[in-house]
Short mmCIF file of C-alpha atoms in Angstrom, two decimals:
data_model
loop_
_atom_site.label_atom_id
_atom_site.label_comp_id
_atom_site.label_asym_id
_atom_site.label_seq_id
_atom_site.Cartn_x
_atom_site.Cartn_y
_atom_site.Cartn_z
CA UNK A 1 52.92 100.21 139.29
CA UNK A 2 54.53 98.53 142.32
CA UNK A 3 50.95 98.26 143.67
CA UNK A 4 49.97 96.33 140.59
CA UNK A 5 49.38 92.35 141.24
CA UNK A 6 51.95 91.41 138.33
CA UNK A 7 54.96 93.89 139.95
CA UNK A 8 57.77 92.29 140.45
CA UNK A 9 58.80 94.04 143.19
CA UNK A 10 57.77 94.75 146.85
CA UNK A 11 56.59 98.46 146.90
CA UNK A 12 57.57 98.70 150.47
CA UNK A 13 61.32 100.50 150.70
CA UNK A 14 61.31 101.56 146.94
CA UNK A 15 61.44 104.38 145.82
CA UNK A 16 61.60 106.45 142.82
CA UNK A 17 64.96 107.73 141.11
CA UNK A 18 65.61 111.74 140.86
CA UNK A 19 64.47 112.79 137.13
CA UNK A 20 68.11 114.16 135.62
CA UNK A 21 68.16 117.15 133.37
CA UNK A 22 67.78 117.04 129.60
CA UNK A 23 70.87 116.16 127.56
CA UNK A 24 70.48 118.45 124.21
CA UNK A 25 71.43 117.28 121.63
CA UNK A 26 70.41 113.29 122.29
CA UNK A 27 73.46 111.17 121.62
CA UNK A 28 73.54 109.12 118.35
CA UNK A 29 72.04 105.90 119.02
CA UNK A 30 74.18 103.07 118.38
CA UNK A 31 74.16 102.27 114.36
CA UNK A 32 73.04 105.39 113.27
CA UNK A 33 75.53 105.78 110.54
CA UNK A 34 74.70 102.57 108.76
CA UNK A 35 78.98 101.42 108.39
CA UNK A 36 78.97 101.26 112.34
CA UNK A 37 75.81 98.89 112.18
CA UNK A 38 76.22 95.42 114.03
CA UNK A 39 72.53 94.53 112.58
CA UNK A 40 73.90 95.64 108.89
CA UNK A 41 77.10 92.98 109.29
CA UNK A 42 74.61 90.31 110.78
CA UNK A 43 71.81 90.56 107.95
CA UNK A 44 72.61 87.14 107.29
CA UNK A 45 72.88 85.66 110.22
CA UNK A 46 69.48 84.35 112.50
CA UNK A 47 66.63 81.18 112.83
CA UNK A 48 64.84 82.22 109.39
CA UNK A 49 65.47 84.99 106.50
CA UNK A 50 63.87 85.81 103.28
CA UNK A 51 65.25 88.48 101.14
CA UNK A 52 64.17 91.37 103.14
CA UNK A 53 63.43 90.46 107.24
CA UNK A 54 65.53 88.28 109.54
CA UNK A 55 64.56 86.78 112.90
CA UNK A 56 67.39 86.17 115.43
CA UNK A 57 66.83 84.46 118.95
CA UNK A 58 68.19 86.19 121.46
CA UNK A 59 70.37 84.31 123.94
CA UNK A 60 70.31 84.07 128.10
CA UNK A 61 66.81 85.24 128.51
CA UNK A 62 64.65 84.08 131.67
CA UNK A 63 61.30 83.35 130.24
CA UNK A 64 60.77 80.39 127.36
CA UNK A 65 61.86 82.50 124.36
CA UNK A 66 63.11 85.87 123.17
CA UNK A 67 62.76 86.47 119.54
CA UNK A 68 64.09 89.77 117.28
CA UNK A 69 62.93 90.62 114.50
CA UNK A 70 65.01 93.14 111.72
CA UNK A 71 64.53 94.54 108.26
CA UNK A 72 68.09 93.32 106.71
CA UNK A 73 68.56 96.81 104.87
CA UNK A 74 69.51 99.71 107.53
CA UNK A 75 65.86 100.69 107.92
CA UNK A 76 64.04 102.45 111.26
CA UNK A 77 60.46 102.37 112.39
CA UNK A 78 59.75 106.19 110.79
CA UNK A 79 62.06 105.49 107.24
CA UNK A 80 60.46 102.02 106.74
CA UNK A 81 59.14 102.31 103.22
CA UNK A 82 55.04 101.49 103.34
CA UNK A 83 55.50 98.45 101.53
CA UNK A 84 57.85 96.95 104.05
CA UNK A 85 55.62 98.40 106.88
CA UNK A 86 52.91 96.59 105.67
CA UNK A 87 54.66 93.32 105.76
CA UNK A 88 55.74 94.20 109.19
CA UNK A 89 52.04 93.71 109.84
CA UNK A 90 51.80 90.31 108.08
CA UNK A 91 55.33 89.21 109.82
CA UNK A 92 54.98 89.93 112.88
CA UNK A 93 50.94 88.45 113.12
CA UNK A 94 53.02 85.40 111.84
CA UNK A 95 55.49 85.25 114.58
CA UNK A 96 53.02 85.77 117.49
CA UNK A 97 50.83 82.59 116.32
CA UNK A 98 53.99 80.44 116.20
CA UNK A 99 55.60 81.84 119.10
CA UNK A 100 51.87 81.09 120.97
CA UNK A 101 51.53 77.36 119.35
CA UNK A 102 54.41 76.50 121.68
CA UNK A 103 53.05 73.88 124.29
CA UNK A 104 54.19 75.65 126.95
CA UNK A 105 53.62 79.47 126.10
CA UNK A 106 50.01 81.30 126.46
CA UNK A 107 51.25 85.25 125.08
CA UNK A 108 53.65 86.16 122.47
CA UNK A 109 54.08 89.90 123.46
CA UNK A 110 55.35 92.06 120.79
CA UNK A 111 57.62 95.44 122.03
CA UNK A 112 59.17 98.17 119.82
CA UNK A 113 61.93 99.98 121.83
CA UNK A 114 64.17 102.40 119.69
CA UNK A 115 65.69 104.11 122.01
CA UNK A 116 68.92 101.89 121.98
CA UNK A 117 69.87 101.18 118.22
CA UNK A 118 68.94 103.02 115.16
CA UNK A 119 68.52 99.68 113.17
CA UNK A 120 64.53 98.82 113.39
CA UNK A 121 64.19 95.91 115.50
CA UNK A 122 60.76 93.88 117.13
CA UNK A 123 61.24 91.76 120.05
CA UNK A 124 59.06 88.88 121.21
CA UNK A 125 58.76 87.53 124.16
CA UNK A 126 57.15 84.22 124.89
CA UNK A 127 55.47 84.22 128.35
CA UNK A 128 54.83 80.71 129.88
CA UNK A 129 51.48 79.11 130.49
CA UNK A 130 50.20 79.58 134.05
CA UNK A 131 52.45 82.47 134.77
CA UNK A 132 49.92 85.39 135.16
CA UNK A 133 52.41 87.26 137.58
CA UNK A 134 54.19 87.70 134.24
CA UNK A 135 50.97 89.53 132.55
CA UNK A 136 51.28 92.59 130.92
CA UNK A 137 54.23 95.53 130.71
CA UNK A 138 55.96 93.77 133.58
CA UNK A 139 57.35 90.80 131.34
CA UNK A 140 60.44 92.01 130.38
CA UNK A 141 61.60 92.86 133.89
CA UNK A 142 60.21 89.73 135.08
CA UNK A 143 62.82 88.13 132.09
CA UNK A 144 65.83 90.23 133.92
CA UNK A 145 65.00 88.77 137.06
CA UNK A 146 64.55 85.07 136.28
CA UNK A 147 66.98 82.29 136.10
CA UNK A 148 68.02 81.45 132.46
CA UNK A 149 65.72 79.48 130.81
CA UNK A 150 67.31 75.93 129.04
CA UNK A 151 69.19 76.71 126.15
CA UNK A 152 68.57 73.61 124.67
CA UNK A 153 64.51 74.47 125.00
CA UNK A 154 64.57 77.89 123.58
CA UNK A 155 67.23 76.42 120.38
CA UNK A 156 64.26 73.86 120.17
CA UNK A 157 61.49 76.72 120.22
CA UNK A 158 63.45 78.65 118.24
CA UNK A 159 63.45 75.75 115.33
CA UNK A 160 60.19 74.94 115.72
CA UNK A 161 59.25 78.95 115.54
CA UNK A 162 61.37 79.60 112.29
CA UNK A 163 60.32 75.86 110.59
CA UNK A 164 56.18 77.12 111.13
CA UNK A 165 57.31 80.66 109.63
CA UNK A 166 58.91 79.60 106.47
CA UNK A 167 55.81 77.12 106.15
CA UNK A 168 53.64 79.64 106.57
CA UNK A 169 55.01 82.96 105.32
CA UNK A 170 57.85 81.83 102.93
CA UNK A 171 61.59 82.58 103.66
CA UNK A 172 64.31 79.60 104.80
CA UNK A 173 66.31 78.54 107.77
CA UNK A 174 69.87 79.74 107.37
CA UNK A 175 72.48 76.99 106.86
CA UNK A 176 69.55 74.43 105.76
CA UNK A 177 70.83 74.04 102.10
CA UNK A 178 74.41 75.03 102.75
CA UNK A 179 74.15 78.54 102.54
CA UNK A 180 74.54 81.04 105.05
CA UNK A 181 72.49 83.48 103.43
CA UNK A 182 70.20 84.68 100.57
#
């Protein structure tokens, strides 16, 4: 993958870590008993919420935006009941054409990564217009690598983002009425 054109990295003087051995049984992830759960205490906390998803920006990131988006019931990928999958679907289709309707972002890409948490959650990542070194499965590590993007930017994107989802899909922005939640 070093050899790729998007890499990040040289592939000159890497070099590939030693595989470990299995650890049997896995370790609990974190939140796997729902009471230890930082997404269960947060469900009403992010940009925009309707009764049953939330979407959270995700601070410090190097590329325009970082979005995260949760079921707010204690839900992963494989228990998600089929009508919340399907809206999933809808959602997330949502998301990507607001994310992309930024000025300044071509890609919204979309990543599913359980390994770390047992609580569902769907990143997006907004990768900036004329940046094709940041194509594909690289994007992420590119974000690691980068400077952090202006807060003030991404809080704007972020409005912007959550405003064109409750317009389009339905749900609020937290905090817009007075309330903090549902």
């Amino acid at each position: 993958m070093t050899g790729w054109e998007i890499s990040p990295f040289e592939a000159e003087g890497l070099r590939v870590s030693p595989l470990r051995p299995p650890v049997l049984p896995e370790p609990p992830r974190h939140g796997e008993d729902p009471a230890d759960c930082d997404e269960c205490r947060a469900r009403d906390e992010g940009i925009w919420l309707d009764d049953r998803w939330r979407l959270a920006r995700i601070p410090g990131v190097g590329v325009p935006l970082v979005l995260m988006l949760y079921p707010r019931d204690h839900y992963d990928m494989a228990d998600l009941p089929d009508e919340l999958a399907a809206e999933l679907g809808v959602l997330t289709t949502h998301v990507v054409r607001h994310v992309q309707a930024l000025p300044h972002v071509s890609r919204a890409h979309v990543y599913r990564i359980g390994d770390g948490a047992a609580h569902l959650h769907v990143w997006f990542f907004a990768r900036p217009e004329g940046q094709a070194q940041f194509f594909g499965s690289w994007l992420p590590v590119w974000d690691d690598l980068l400077p952090e993007y202006p807060a003030d930017v991404a809080d704007a994107d972020a409005d912007a983002v959550a405003d064109a989802l409750a317009a389009s899909y339905g749900g609020r922005r937290p905090g817009r009425d007075g309330q903090a939640g549902l």
